[in-house]
XYZ file of C-alpha atoms in Angstrom:
777
model
C 19.767 -116.248 -108.792
C 17.380 -118.771 -110.331
C 18.596 -118.042 -113.841
C 22.158 -118.761 -112.837
C 21.367 -122.346 -111.787
C 21.324 -123.905 -115.275
C 24.539 -122.136 -116.178
C 26.171 -123.393 -113.009
C 24.964 -126.922 -113.737
C 26.391 -126.725 -117.238
C 29.719 -125.530 -115.929
C 29.692 -128.322 -113.375
C 29.080 -130.934 -116.057
C 31.844 -129.466 -118.215
C 34.174 -129.453 -115.245
C 33.430 -133.135 -114.531
C 34.188 -134.058 -118.137
C 37.425 -132.055 -118.158
C 38.526 -133.556 -114.861
C 37.792 -137.055 -116.137
C 39.893 -136.419 -119.252
C 42.744 -134.938 -117.224
C 42.590 -137.864 -114.789
C 42.748 -140.404 -117.594
C 45.667 -138.621 -119.304
C 47.559 -138.314 -116.009
C 46.997 -141.964 -115.159
C 48.183 -143.002 -118.636
C 51.429 -141.031 -118.334
C 51.859 -142.365 -114.791
C 51.483 -145.943 -115.995
C 54.149 -145.396 -118.676
C 56.574 -143.735 -116.284
C 55.839 -146.100 -113.364
C 54.238 -149.300 -114.745
C 52.124 -150.163 -111.734
C 48.427 -150.641 -112.456
C 47.543 -150.293 -108.762
C 49.197 -146.894 -108.413
C 47.805 -145.745 -111.765
C 44.323 -146.801 -110.692
C 44.722 -145.012 -107.383
C 45.780 -141.821 -109.150
C 42.835 -142.036 -111.516
C 40.362 -142.634 -108.705
C 41.837 -139.890 -106.578
C 41.922 -137.201 -109.227
C 38.503 -138.185 -110.456
C 37.049 -138.151 -106.950
C 38.547 -134.763 -106.139
C 37.543 -133.216 -109.450
C 33.967 -134.453 -109.287
C 33.728 -133.321 -105.692
C 34.896 -129.831 -106.605
C 32.522 -129.703 -109.556
C 29.531 -130.855 -107.485
C 30.151 -128.758 -104.420
C 31.513 -125.719 -106.290
C 34.118 -124.771 -103.686
C 34.401 -121.075 -104.261
C 33.704 -119.141 -107.404
C 37.286 -119.446 -108.470
C 37.199 -123.282 -108.504
C 34.473 -123.460 -111.101
C 35.792 -120.655 -113.197
C 39.219 -122.194 -113.373
C 38.049 -125.667 -114.342
C 38.962 -125.240 -117.962
C 42.213 -123.469 -117.182
C 43.535 -125.509 -114.302
C 43.498 -128.935 -115.911
C 46.960 -128.706 -117.596
C 48.459 -127.688 -114.237
C 46.669 -130.600 -112.567
C 48.071 -132.927 -115.197
C 51.597 -131.576 -114.718
C 51.339 -131.891 -110.967
C 50.333 -135.520 -111.244
C 53.063 -136.111 -113.802
C 55.703 -134.770 -111.433
C 54.250 -136.817 -108.606
C 54.370 -139.904 -110.787
C 58.016 -139.321 -111.647
C 58.959 -138.729 -108.010
C 57.061 -141.893 -107.072
C 59.706 -143.955 -108.795
C 62.792 -144.924 -106.845
C 64.649 -144.933 -110.160
C 65.285 -141.743 -112.153
C 62.521 -140.873 -114.647
C 61.706 -137.891 -116.856
C 59.361 -136.637 -119.584
C 60.563 -134.611 -122.582
C 59.159 -133.531 -125.907
C 60.096 -135.346 -129.126
C 63.252 -133.192 -129.487
C 64.516 -134.097 -126.016
C 63.584 -130.803 -124.313
C 62.828 -131.420 -120.636
C 59.241 -131.084 -119.404
C 59.434 -132.782 -116.007
C 61.913 -134.961 -114.129
C 62.495 -136.338 -110.670
C 65.596 -135.526 -108.693
C 67.669 -138.407 -109.944
C 67.003 -137.929 -113.646
C 68.073 -134.325 -114.243
C 71.813 -135.083 -114.061
C 71.496 -138.275 -116.115
C 69.950 -136.414 -119.057
C 73.249 -134.650 -119.750
C 74.936 -136.197 -122.733
C 74.227 -137.091 -126.338
C 71.018 -139.137 -126.708
C 70.259 -138.015 -130.277
C 70.400 -141.550 -131.682
C 68.032 -142.938 -129.086
C 65.652 -139.974 -129.477
C 65.527 -140.478 -133.235
C 64.896 -144.216 -132.821
C 62.100 -143.586 -130.314
C 60.457 -141.043 -132.599
C 60.601 -143.527 -135.476
C 59.835 -146.845 -133.754
C 57.894 -145.764 -130.686
C 60.569 -146.936 -128.223
C 64.331 -147.236 -127.814
C 66.722 -148.759 -125.274
C 70.427 -148.194 -124.613
C 72.975 -148.785 -121.875
C 74.647 -145.741 -120.288
C 76.837 -145.599 -117.155
C 75.607 -148.881 -115.716
C 71.955 -148.070 -116.282
C 69.421 -149.166 -118.850
C 67.877 -146.089 -120.475
C 64.418 -146.750 -121.927
C 62.588 -144.194 -124.092
C 58.922 -144.594 -125.046
C 56.530 -142.349 -126.960
C 53.468 -141.415 -124.942
C 50.719 -138.850 -124.704
C 47.442 -138.494 -126.589
C 49.220 -137.488 -129.792
C 52.417 -139.437 -129.187
C 54.205 -136.098 -128.746
C 56.077 -136.912 -125.531
C 59.026 -139.135 -124.630
C 59.057 -140.942 -121.265
C 62.584 -141.731 -119.982
C 63.337 -144.430 -117.413
C 66.808 -145.123 -115.963
C 66.887 -148.507 -114.253
C 69.579 -150.541 -112.469
C 69.763 -154.303 -112.326
C 69.224 -154.482 -108.592
C 65.661 -154.439 -107.269
C 64.476 -151.065 -105.856
C 63.825 -150.536 -102.178
C 60.031 -150.719 -101.837
C 60.046 -148.920 -98.497
C 62.089 -146.047 -99.922
C 59.690 -145.748 -102.843
C 56.720 -145.621 -100.474
C 58.390 -142.939 -98.320
C 59.141 -140.900 -101.454
C 55.410 -140.647 -102.127
C 54.819 -138.889 -98.799
C 57.877 -136.749 -98.104
C 58.943 -133.475 -99.658
C 58.070 -132.514 -103.181
C 56.108 -135.639 -104.234
C 53.863 -135.434 -101.204
C 53.198 -131.734 -101.804
C 52.245 -132.441 -105.411
C 49.822 -135.107 -104.263
C 48.367 -132.618 -101.814
C 47.950 -130.014 -104.555
C 45.967 -132.631 -106.485
C 43.740 -133.267 -103.443
C 45.299 -136.590 -102.431
C 46.405 -137.191 -98.839
C 49.156 -139.757 -98.271
C 50.251 -141.497 -95.094
C 52.908 -144.140 -94.524
C 52.479 -146.468 -91.533
C 54.495 -149.388 -90.270
C 53.249 -152.952 -89.896
C 51.804 -152.072 -86.468
C 49.783 -149.181 -87.905
C 51.929 -146.368 -86.501
C 52.472 -143.253 -88.597
C 55.902 -143.013 -90.196
C 55.393 -140.097 -92.574
C 52.610 -138.074 -94.200
C 52.227 -135.240 -96.645
C 51.128 -131.749 -95.610
C 47.577 -132.249 -96.872
C 47.130 -135.185 -94.477
C 48.696 -133.343 -91.546
C 46.469 -130.309 -92.081
C 43.342 -132.466 -91.803
C 44.481 -134.877 -89.086
C 45.997 -132.399 -86.580
C 45.238 -128.942 -85.281
C 47.453 -126.174 -86.589
C 48.985 -125.783 -83.143
C 49.807 -129.463 -82.965
C 52.903 -131.128 -84.280
C 52.600 -134.506 -85.893
C 54.018 -136.987 -83.388
C 56.273 -139.649 -84.852
C 54.677 -143.068 -84.336
C 51.101 -141.853 -83.737
C 48.652 -144.721 -84.388
C 46.740 -144.068 -87.598
C 43.596 -145.600 -86.110
C 43.523 -142.853 -83.438
C 43.436 -140.183 -86.127
C 40.355 -141.667 -87.806
C 36.787 -142.179 -86.666
C 34.254 -144.823 -87.736
C 30.652 -143.588 -87.955
C 27.501 -145.586 -87.231
C 26.899 -145.891 -90.976
C 30.350 -147.420 -91.414
C 31.893 -144.304 -92.928
C 35.454 -143.313 -92.068
C 36.391 -139.694 -91.331
C 39.050 -137.665 -89.529
C 38.442 -137.787 -85.758
C 39.452 -134.130 -85.347
C 36.685 -132.933 -87.698
C 33.851 -134.297 -85.533
C 30.457 -135.646 -86.513
C 30.027 -133.269 -89.440
C 33.208 -134.527 -91.046
C 33.082 -135.677 -94.639
C 33.546 -139.360 -95.397
C 36.929 -140.587 -96.531
C 37.937 -143.345 -98.881
C 41.104 -145.232 -97.986
C 43.195 -146.960 -100.629
C 45.803 -149.251 -99.108
C 48.929 -150.188 -101.056
C 51.355 -152.747 -99.667
C 55.085 -152.280 -100.124
C 55.306 -155.806 -101.553
C 56.704 -157.424 -98.413
C 55.156 -160.455 -96.806
C 51.905 -159.913 -94.919
C 52.542 -158.264 -91.548
C 55.959 -156.947 -92.610
C 57.103 -153.701 -94.187
C 55.418 -150.302 -94.385
C 51.968 -149.693 -95.842
C 51.059 -146.649 -97.916
C 47.567 -145.136 -97.637
C 45.920 -142.768 -100.085
C 43.026 -140.875 -98.473
C 40.379 -139.372 -100.731
C 37.180 -137.505 -99.993
C 34.337 -140.002 -100.520
C 31.950 -139.236 -103.390
C 29.870 -142.389 -103.240
C 30.319 -146.095 -103.789
C 30.721 -147.481 -107.271
C 27.564 -149.369 -108.019
C 25.610 -147.484 -105.344
C 22.979 -144.796 -105.757
C 25.094 -142.065 -104.186
C 27.773 -142.317 -106.845
C 25.631 -141.907 -109.959
C 28.127 -139.637 -111.728
C 31.004 -141.963 -110.953
C 28.925 -144.932 -112.083
C 28.338 -143.258 -115.425
C 32.048 -142.706 -115.929
C 32.954 -146.272 -114.967
C 30.209 -147.569 -117.259
C 31.779 -146.033 -120.370
C 35.296 -147.286 -119.647
C 36.554 -149.710 -122.338
C 37.927 -152.020 -119.624
C 35.575 -154.584 -118.152
C 35.219 -154.038 -114.384
C 33.109 -155.855 -111.797
C 32.906 -155.610 -108.011
C 32.376 -158.592 -105.705
C 31.594 -158.540 -101.983
C 33.316 -160.596 -99.283
C 30.877 -163.455 -99.773
C 31.767 -163.676 -103.439
C 28.550 -162.157 -104.845
C 28.472 -159.650 -107.658
C 27.780 -156.051 -106.637
C 28.330 -154.269 -109.923
C 29.256 -155.061 -113.563
C 29.939 -152.368 -116.138
C 28.997 -152.680 -119.802
C 32.474 -153.673 -121.012
C 32.592 -156.541 -118.502
C 29.179 -157.785 -119.651
C 30.290 -157.723 -123.297
C 33.539 -159.507 -122.505
C 31.669 -162.184 -120.530
C 29.008 -162.618 -123.207
C 26.194 -161.402 -120.942
C 23.081 -159.581 -122.061
C 22.213 -156.196 -120.575
C 19.521 -157.692 -118.332
C 21.480 -160.756 -117.191
C 22.102 -160.851 -113.438
C 24.636 -163.535 -112.517
C 25.006 -164.029 -108.774
C 28.547 -165.452 -108.589
C 31.670 -164.998 -110.749
C 31.800 -168.773 -111.173
C 28.447 -168.583 -113.004
C 30.309 -167.088 -115.997
C 32.719 -169.973 -116.605
C 32.500 -173.604 -117.623
C 32.065 -176.263 -114.965
C 35.734 -177.256 -114.979
C 36.836 -173.714 -114.030
C 34.193 -172.930 -111.387
C 36.229 -174.155 -108.418
C 39.366 -172.261 -109.466
C 37.463 -168.983 -109.892
C 35.619 -169.329 -106.572
C 38.858 -170.110 -104.722
C 40.669 -167.138 -106.309
C 37.870 -164.716 -105.390
C 37.652 -166.047 -101.823
C 41.406 -165.769 -101.311
C 41.680 -162.162 -102.561
C 38.539 -161.057 -100.679
C 39.991 -161.950 -97.279
C 43.722 -161.619 -97.873
C 46.057 -158.675 -98.487
C 45.489 -156.249 -101.365
C 47.123 -158.236 -104.138
C 46.201 -159.052 -107.700
C 46.654 -161.942 -110.084
C 45.468 -163.371 -113.385
C 43.698 -166.650 -114.007
C 42.929 -168.228 -117.395
C 39.294 -169.280 -117.632
C 36.883 -170.491 -120.310
C 33.642 -168.596 -120.465
C 30.321 -170.316 -121.020
C 29.674 -167.902 -123.885
C 32.971 -168.829 -125.642
C 34.282 -172.074 -124.160
C 36.700 -172.708 -127.017
C 38.902 -169.666 -126.299
C 40.456 -169.104 -122.818
C 40.462 -165.518 -121.532
C 42.430 -163.809 -118.770
C 40.441 -162.821 -115.686
C 42.250 -160.388 -113.378
C 41.340 -160.681 -109.683
C 42.463 -157.991 -107.227
C 41.729 -157.339 -103.593
C 39.790 -154.061 -103.164
C 39.810 -151.830 -100.097
C 37.985 -148.557 -99.553
C 35.244 -149.353 -102.073
C 32.392 -149.856 -99.631
C 31.032 -153.383 -99.613
C 33.296 -154.398 -102.483
C 36.141 -156.677 -101.502
C 37.318 -157.946 -104.887
C 37.755 -156.155 -108.205
C 37.429 -158.292 -111.335
C 38.745 -157.125 -114.690
C 38.274 -158.750 -118.064
C 38.912 -157.433 -121.553
C 36.685 -158.187 -124.524
C 39.148 -159.908 -126.863
C 36.576 -161.159 -129.368
C 37.388 -158.467 -131.923
C 41.127 -158.923 -131.420
C 40.793 -162.689 -131.796
C 38.731 -162.246 -134.966
C 41.386 -159.979 -136.460
C 44.103 -162.469 -135.519
C 42.223 -165.234 -137.303
C 41.791 -163.026 -140.360
C 45.490 -162.186 -140.441
C 46.431 -165.853 -140.014
C 44.043 -166.848 -142.799
C 45.343 -164.119 -145.114
C 48.941 -165.114 -144.386
C 48.169 -168.753 -145.097
C 46.379 -167.890 -148.333
C 49.319 -165.751 -149.427
C 51.816 -168.523 -148.663
C 49.730 -171.120 -150.476
C 49.325 -168.704 -153.382
C 53.083 -168.223 -153.687
C 53.597 -171.975 -153.591
C 50.872 -172.546 -156.195
C 52.331 -169.866 -158.444
C 55.818 -171.393 -158.272
C 54.509 -174.896 -159.020
C 52.460 -173.575 -161.944
C 55.449 -171.722 -163.376
C 57.674 -174.810 -163.338
C 54.879 -176.984 -164.714
C 54.284 -174.500 -167.532
C 57.872 -174.985 -168.678
C 57.275 -178.735 -168.913
C 53.979 -178.258 -170.759
C 55.609 -175.820 -173.189
C 58.102 -178.507 -174.172
C 55.401 -181.210 -174.510
C 53.048 -179.041 -176.583
C 55.915 -177.767 -178.724
C 57.178 -181.261 -179.549
C 53.612 -182.343 -180.377
C 53.288 -179.434 -182.797
C 56.593 -180.320 -184.435
C 55.561 -183.969 -184.822
C 52.176 -182.996 -186.251
C 54.018 -181.102 -188.985
C 55.458 -184.485 -190.133
C 52.214 -186.453 -189.863
C 49.086 -185.923 -191.894
C 45.582 -186.768 -190.655
C 45.027 -190.470 -191.117
C 48.546 -191.516 -190.148
C 48.766 -194.145 -187.456
C 50.484 -191.742 -185.003
C 48.468 -188.637 -185.780
C 45.607 -189.375 -183.379
C 47.997 -190.342 -180.589
C 49.914 -187.085 -180.957
C 46.675 -185.138 -180.949
C 45.592 -186.929 -177.774
C 48.881 -186.028 -176.058
C 48.460 -182.413 -177.131
C 44.850 -182.342 -175.911
C 45.783 -183.693 -172.491
C 48.623 -181.181 -172.262
C 46.177 -178.363 -172.929
C 43.941 -179.715 -170.139
C 46.933 -179.683 -167.815
C 47.658 -176.114 -168.935
C 44.148 -175.097 -167.884
C 44.881 -176.451 -164.372
C 48.041 -174.361 -164.156
C 46.045 -171.326 -165.244
C 43.686 -171.979 -162.336
C 46.633 -172.166 -159.945
C 47.983 -168.908 -161.350
C 44.525 -167.379 -161.045
C 44.432 -168.261 -157.341
C 47.901 -166.796 -156.789
C 46.881 -163.734 -158.849
C 49.791 -164.302 -161.246
C 47.945 -165.117 -164.465
C 47.810 -162.790 -167.440
C 44.510 -160.927 -167.748
C 43.142 -158.955 -170.687
C 40.837 -156.505 -168.874
C 38.125 -154.558 -170.666
C 35.519 -152.049 -169.582
C 32.235 -153.990 -169.574
C 28.797 -154.383 -168.022
C 28.068 -157.399 -165.821
C 24.630 -158.054 -167.448
C 26.370 -158.405 -170.831
C 28.758 -161.019 -169.451
C 25.874 -162.951 -167.865
C 23.931 -162.841 -171.143
C 26.924 -164.300 -172.995
C 27.273 -167.223 -170.583
C 23.579 -167.864 -169.786
C 23.108 -170.406 -172.594
C 26.078 -172.414 -171.362
C 24.789 -172.201 -167.786
C 21.399 -173.657 -168.716
C 23.099 -176.678 -170.258
C 25.379 -177.101 -167.230
C 22.570 -176.827 -164.681
C 20.347 -179.435 -166.312
C 16.602 -179.765 -166.151
C 16.308 -180.076 -162.349
C 17.944 -176.731 -161.508
C 16.201 -173.504 -162.522
C 18.212 -170.414 -163.446
C 16.942 -167.001 -162.361
C 18.623 -163.787 -163.483
C 17.840 -160.427 -161.865
C 19.470 -157.146 -162.853
C 19.413 -153.995 -160.777
C 19.268 -150.458 -162.081
C 22.012 -147.882 -162.615
C 24.788 -150.462 -162.779
C 28.225 -148.951 -163.249
C 30.756 -150.328 -165.719
C 33.587 -152.502 -164.374
C 37.036 -153.296 -165.715
C 37.765 -157.022 -165.906
C 38.757 -159.805 -168.280
C 35.440 -160.987 -169.794
C 36.738 -164.515 -170.374
C 37.947 -164.860 -166.797
C 34.728 -163.314 -165.487
C 32.734 -165.925 -167.378
C 34.942 -168.573 -165.763
C 34.074 -167.158 -162.336
C 30.333 -167.344 -163.036
C 30.581 -170.889 -164.431
C 32.582 -172.117 -161.422
C 30.083 -170.661 -158.949
C 27.142 -172.019 -160.936
C 28.586 -175.537 -161.088
C 29.252 -175.478 -157.344
C 25.691 -174.341 -156.717
C 24.287 -177.061 -158.949
C 26.274 -179.756 -157.166
C 25.072 -178.453 -153.774
C 21.439 -178.536 -154.939
C 21.716 -182.074 -156.282
C 23.537 -183.220 -153.147
C 20.605 -182.004 -151.080
C 18.030 -183.894 -153.188
C 19.246 -185.758 -156.307
C 15.691 -186.216 -157.580
C 14.335 -182.852 -156.460
C 14.714 -179.378 -157.843
C 16.368 -176.143 -156.836
C 17.115 -172.640 -158.000
C 20.324 -170.857 -158.887
C 19.969 -167.066 -158.841
C 22.271 -164.499 -160.443
C 21.529 -161.007 -159.134
C 23.382 -157.846 -160.136
C 22.967 -154.643 -158.146
C 24.744 -151.384 -157.466
C 26.365 -150.536 -154.126
C 27.081 -146.872 -153.425
C 29.836 -145.549 -151.198
C 27.183 -144.606 -148.644
C 25.906 -148.212 -148.659
C 29.432 -149.454 -147.986
C 29.808 -146.981 -145.133
C 26.599 -148.261 -143.538
C 27.804 -151.856 -143.921
C 30.746 -151.054 -141.635
C 33.001 -153.597 -143.361
C 36.659 -153.547 -142.353
C 37.670 -155.250 -145.614
C 35.637 -153.424 -148.256
C 37.000 -149.908 -148.944
C 34.455 -147.119 -149.197
C 33.743 -146.671 -152.929
C 31.066 -147.332 -155.546
C 30.726 -150.979 -156.611
C 28.774 -153.112 -159.035
C 27.988 -156.394 -157.294
C 27.021 -159.870 -158.452
C 25.386 -162.298 -156.040
C 25.238 -165.997 -156.966
C 22.849 -167.885 -154.662
C 21.715 -171.496 -154.540
C 19.197 -173.482 -152.515
C 21.569 -176.360 -151.840
C 22.958 -178.009 -148.740
C 24.916 -175.007 -147.496
C 28.396 -174.990 -145.994
C 29.084 -175.818 -142.318
C 30.497 -172.859 -140.348
C 33.733 -174.703 -139.554
C 34.435 -175.222 -143.269
C 33.472 -171.750 -144.496
C 36.909 -170.147 -143.815
C 38.637 -172.852 -145.897
C 36.550 -172.836 -149.086
C 38.909 -170.555 -151.047
C 41.988 -172.661 -150.332
C 43.330 -174.557 -153.357
C 42.638 -178.304 -153.480
C 40.091 -178.026 -150.661
C 36.864 -179.775 -151.591
C 33.952 -181.460 -149.841
C 33.091 -183.571 -152.877
C 33.824 -187.254 -153.235
C 37.233 -188.406 -154.440
C 37.497 -187.997 -158.197
C 34.602 -185.514 -158.436
C 36.430 -182.252 -157.880
C 39.908 -180.738 -158.091
C 39.349 -178.227 -155.287
C 40.445 -175.393 -157.581
C 37.040 -173.971 -158.536
C 36.571 -171.499 -155.695
C 40.290 -170.753 -155.410
C 40.177 -169.725 -159.077
C 37.192 -167.483 -158.339
C 39.067 -165.901 -155.444
C 42.210 -165.252 -157.500
C 40.433 -163.800 -160.546
C 38.255 -161.483 -158.468
C 41.180 -160.238 -156.359
C 43.416 -159.736 -159.405
C 40.610 -157.712 -160.995
C 40.577 -155.404 -157.970
C 37.375 -156.855 -156.524
C 36.265 -158.614 -153.362
C 34.356 -161.849 -152.766
C 32.383 -162.847 -149.666
C 30.558 -166.087 -148.864
C 27.497 -166.532 -146.653
C 25.861 -169.848 -145.922
C 23.216 -171.482 -143.755
C 23.427 -175.271 -143.586
C 20.336 -176.782 -145.150
C 19.216 -173.505 -146.757
C 21.881 -172.620 -149.306
C 24.924 -170.474 -150.007
C 25.438 -167.007 -151.473
C 28.630 -165.642 -153.007
C 28.736 -161.864 -153.409
C 31.322 -160.322 -155.735
C 32.084 -156.596 -155.534
C 33.820 -154.904 -158.491
C 34.833 -151.218 -158.293
C 32.923 -149.016 -160.718
C 35.182 -147.922 -163.591
C 34.656 -144.240 -164.388
C 36.848 -143.888 -167.513
C 35.344 -144.224 -170.969
C 35.763 -147.543 -172.721
C 38.435 -147.289 -175.454
C 37.399 -148.011 -178.984
C 38.348 -151.506 -180.062
C 40.856 -151.585 -182.871
C 39.963 -154.066 -185.623
C 42.225 -157.098 -185.618
C 44.052 -157.827 -188.798
C 43.510 -161.367 -189.954
C 46.717 -163.307 -190.449
C 47.219 -166.250 -192.713
C 49.457 -169.220 -192.097
C 51.807 -168.157 -194.872
C 52.600 -164.905 -193.062
C 54.274 -166.808 -190.206
C 57.396 -167.213 -192.331
C 60.045 -164.628 -191.535
C 63.682 -163.711 -191.799
C 66.209 -162.271 -189.424
C 68.398 -163.247 -186.507
C 66.825 -163.997 -183.149
C 68.674 -164.315 -179.814
C 66.826 -166.859 -177.659
C 67.548 -166.660 -173.886
C 66.001 -169.514 -171.855
C 67.425 -171.399 -168.882
C 65.128 -174.449 -169.353
C 66.879 -176.698 -171.906
C 63.715 -178.414 -173.202
C 61.896 -175.125 -173.771
C 64.985 -173.656 -175.436
C 65.241 -176.628 -177.789
C 61.567 -176.508 -178.824
C 61.601 -172.740 -179.362
C 64.812 -172.932 -181.401
C 63.388 -175.617 -183.719
C 60.076 -173.797 -184.097
C 61.702 -170.518 -185.049
C 64.217 -172.189 -187.368
C 61.394 -173.961 -189.241
C 59.801 -170.567 -189.845
C 62.897 -169.125 -191.528
C 64.740 -167.406 -188.673
C 68.392 -167.697 -187.713
C 68.470 -168.537 -184.009
C 71.275 -167.938 -181.489
C 70.686 -169.500 -178.061
C 71.861 -168.567 -174.553
C 71.137 -170.412 -171.312
C 71.280 -167.304 -169.072
C 71.496 -163.526 -169.153
C 75.287 -163.336 -168.941
C 75.691 -165.584 -171.985
C 73.136 -163.483 -173.870
C 75.053 -160.264 -173.208
C 78.262 -161.965 -174.350
C 76.617 -162.948 -177.646
C 75.265 -159.422 -178.112
C 78.802 -158.095 -177.602
C 80.345 -160.175 -180.370
C 77.495 -160.684 -182.874
C 76.018 -158.058 -185.152
C 72.711 -157.910 -186.937
C 70.530 -159.369 -184.143
C 66.944 -158.340 -184.910
C 65.040 -159.662 -181.885
C 65.747 -160.980 -178.375
C 63.342 -163.550 -176.907
C 63.972 -164.001 -173.190
C 62.523 -165.867 -170.244
C 61.636 -163.648 -167.264
C 62.730 -165.749 -164.283
C 66.303 -167.029 -164.649
C 69.177 -167.663 -162.200
C 71.882 -165.025 -161.535
C 70.438 -162.474 -163.997
C 66.723 -162.351 -164.738
C 65.052 -161.318 -167.983
C 64.272 -157.647 -167.170
C 67.861 -157.044 -165.998
C 69.208 -158.695 -169.147
C 66.902 -156.511 -171.274
C 68.045 -153.300 -169.597
C 71.714 -154.195 -170.073
C 71.074 -155.148 -173.710
C 69.378 -151.826 -174.450
C 72.513 -149.963 -173.350
C 74.381 -151.243 -176.439
C 71.371 -152.012 -178.701
C 68.823 -149.256 -177.968
C 66.540 -150.258 -180.874
C 66.476 -153.991 -180.096
C 62.869 -155.304 -179.738
C 62.335 -157.752 -176.878
C 59.803 -160.561 -176.488
C 59.432 -161.978 -172.964
C 58.117 -165.513 -172.418
C 57.014 -166.549 -168.929
C 54.597 -168.612 -166.906
C 53.905 -165.635 -164.638
C 51.551 -162.732 -165.268
C 52.295 -159.964 -167.716
C 51.193 -157.405 -165.112
C 54.048 -158.449 -162.815
C 56.533 -157.966 -165.650
C 55.167 -154.563 -166.633
C 55.479 -153.413 -163.025
C 59.179 -154.359 -162.915
C 60.372 -152.916 -166.240
C 59.875 -149.536 -167.889
C 61.262 -150.206 -171.389
C 59.408 -149.568 -174.631
C 59.013 -152.006 -177.546
C 58.543 -154.958 -175.197
C 56.082 -157.782 -175.976
C 54.921 -160.720 -173.870
C 53.957 -164.345 -174.573
C 52.518 -166.499 -171.781
C 53.647 -170.101 -171.264
C 52.692 -172.706 -172.278
C 52.557 -171.695 -175.955
C 52.307 -173.553 -179.224
C 54.763 -173.400 -182.107
C 52.317 -171.275 -184.081
C 51.803 -168.853 -181.173
C 55.573 -168.412 -180.825
C 55.966 -167.752 -184.554
C 53.129 -165.189 -184.487
C 54.620 -163.402 -181.462
C 58.067 -163.233 -183.097
C 56.537 -161.875 -186.340
C 54.585 -159.180 -184.442
C 57.652 -158.144 -182.416
C 59.728 -157.746 -185.596
C 56.886 -155.790 -187.190
C 56.979 -153.467 -184.173
C 60.665 -152.797 -184.911
C 59.929 -152.089 -188.561
C 57.134 -149.649 -187.715
C 59.398 -147.796 -185.279
C 62.164 -147.347 -187.889
C 62.342 -143.836 -189.475
C-alpha cells in the first residue's frame, strides 16, 4: 500500500493538469459561443473546482483511472451546456460544416447551403450573412482553429429570464450536473423557481419533492466558520461556493441564477494552494480586494501589468495609480464591493507608466471568501511596443517612398543640367571666359546628385554593385581617410574579431556607411568637449546563430552574421530622440551644419544590403551603432579584367530609338548620341516607340526610361521584343537597377543610372551595341 502512494500522487497531479486544460478549452469555446465573461469564468471555476476536488479526494478507483479518458466527454458536456445557455440558436461544427453539437433552436436552421460562408470563415477566420431574418455569424475556434462556432441572432434583445431558466431546466441543467455544477434559479425574494437534478439531489431527500417557491436560504446552512453548506447534509457537510449571476434587471427585480460548487479553498488562502498555483500562471492579471478595499491577493500577471516587483505589497488599489486617478479608482472599488455583482472598465494611469492609460476591469465578486471585488488588468507593454514599432516602420516606409519619388524627379533635372554642361564644355577650351563657370555649374550639379543618391539610399532604391568582401579589408581601405576626418583630438581604435565570415555588399557604399557614422561620432565627441579628446572605436566580430537565439531579438532573424560596431564617447542621444535618428532630414546639429541625411543613408544602405542596424545610447556616455550583415557562404567570383577604353572608341554608327517622357532629358540624350555618330529617333512614350518600331527598319538599339505614363519601360521592351527579338535594350532611370531586374526577365538588357554625363551615355550605348554584335552568329 505504501508503494502505491507516489503513483497515486502522480496520477492526481496529472488529473489536475488535464482538468485544468479541459476547463480552459471549455471556457474558451463557451466564450465564443456565448460571449459573456462572467458565465465563462463561472464555468472555468466550476469545472476546475470539481476536477481538482476529484483528483485530490480520489472518489472511487474509476474516477482516477478515467481522468485521461473522460476529459473529451467533459469538454463536450460543457460545450453542449454552453450552447443551450444561449437563448438564441448556436452550434459547433467542424471546418467542413459537419455538426458536432447544437442547441434545440439551431439544428433546423443549419439546413441549407452555407458553403460560401463556411469557405469564407475557413479563409478569414470569421464570416457573417443574413438568412431568414437572422444574422448568421461563423467564427473559427478551438486550440487548432479546427472548429466553427455558429450563432443565429435576431435584432430584438433576448429574454434574460428565459436564458437563466434554460440553464437550469431539462438538458442544459443535466449537462451542468454531469460536470459537477449545481444550478438554482430564484426570484427577487429568494424563492426557488427552478433547479437542476444535481441541486435537487443534494438539497432534498429522495422521498421529498422539490416544492415550488421554497426559500433558498432554508435549504442552506451557515457554519460557525462562515462556510455555507446544504442544511440536509448536517454538520459534516462539505463547504459550498456560491456564484451569483444577475439576469441583468435592476437591483431587486428579475430572477437570480446561482451556481453552487464544492469549495476547494479560497484563492489567495492557504487551503487553496493548488488553485493558487493555477491562478498564478494565468496570463491575465487578477487581484482580489476585500470589502474595505484592501488587497487580498495579486497574481504574477497583475504585478507585471501594474509595474510591481515580486516583493511589493501595495495596500490599496489606488496605490497603483497617479494622484489624479486615486479617487476614481477608490470610488469604483467601493461601489462594486457593496453593490450587485456587476463589472465595468475604468481607464487609469499607472505610477509605473503614467504616460499610457490602461484599462482596469472592476467586478463585484461573490462566493470567493473575504474577496468582494475582482480586479483584472492586462500587461499591454509588449503590445504597445509592437504598435510603436509598426507605426515607426510604416512612417519610415512612407517617407522612403516620398524620398525616392523626389530623388527620381530631381535626377531627371540633374541629367539635363549635367548633359548641357558637357555639351557646352565641348565648345569651350580651358582658359575661355565661360569654361570655369560651366565647370562650377557641373560641379554643383554633381554635389546635388550625391544628395539624391543619399535619398535613394534611404529609400533602398539606389543601384548597388555588391561584392563578396571582408569587413576588415573595407575598414583598412577607409582608415586613412577616417584619421584625417577625425582630427587630432579624436583617437581611432580598430579591433577585429576572429573567424569573421565574408559578407556581400557594395564596398563603396559600405565605406560611405563607415564614414557617415565616424563623422557623427566625431561631432558628438567635440560637442561634449570642444577642447578635450575622445575615442571612436570600430569593432568587428562574428555572431553565430546560437548567439542570435540567445539575444531573443524579434527583428534579427536567426542566422550567422558578421557585425561591425561603431562606438563613440560623445554626448549620447536622448531617449526621446533615439527612435527618430534614421529619419531623413532629422538632425540635432545647428542650422547649416548638417543635412540630416547621414544616418538615413546608413539605414538605407544597410537594409538594401540585407543587413540590420541598431543604435544604443546613454546620454553623457556615448553612442554605439551595431551593423549586422549576413554571412555569405558562396565563393567569391573571379574578377574579370576591365578593358580600358579610349575616348576615340566612343564614336559609333547605327540607329538608336530613344524613348524618354522628360523633354529636357530626351533633348540632351539625342544631342549627345548624335555628336557621337548615331542616328537618333525619339519617342515621348511607349506607344509612340512601338509605332516607330512598326514603320522603321534597321533600328540597332532602344534606349528607354523605366518609369513613364500609360506604358512603362519594361512593358514597352516586352512588346518590342515580340517583333524585334534581337533588339538590345538600354534602360535609363533614377531608380535602382535591382528593382528593374525584378520586374523584367528579358536578356540583352543593360542599365544606366541617372543622372549621367554625355560620356557615360555614349559608353553605355557602345557597350549595348557590342553586346548585340557578340550575340550575332
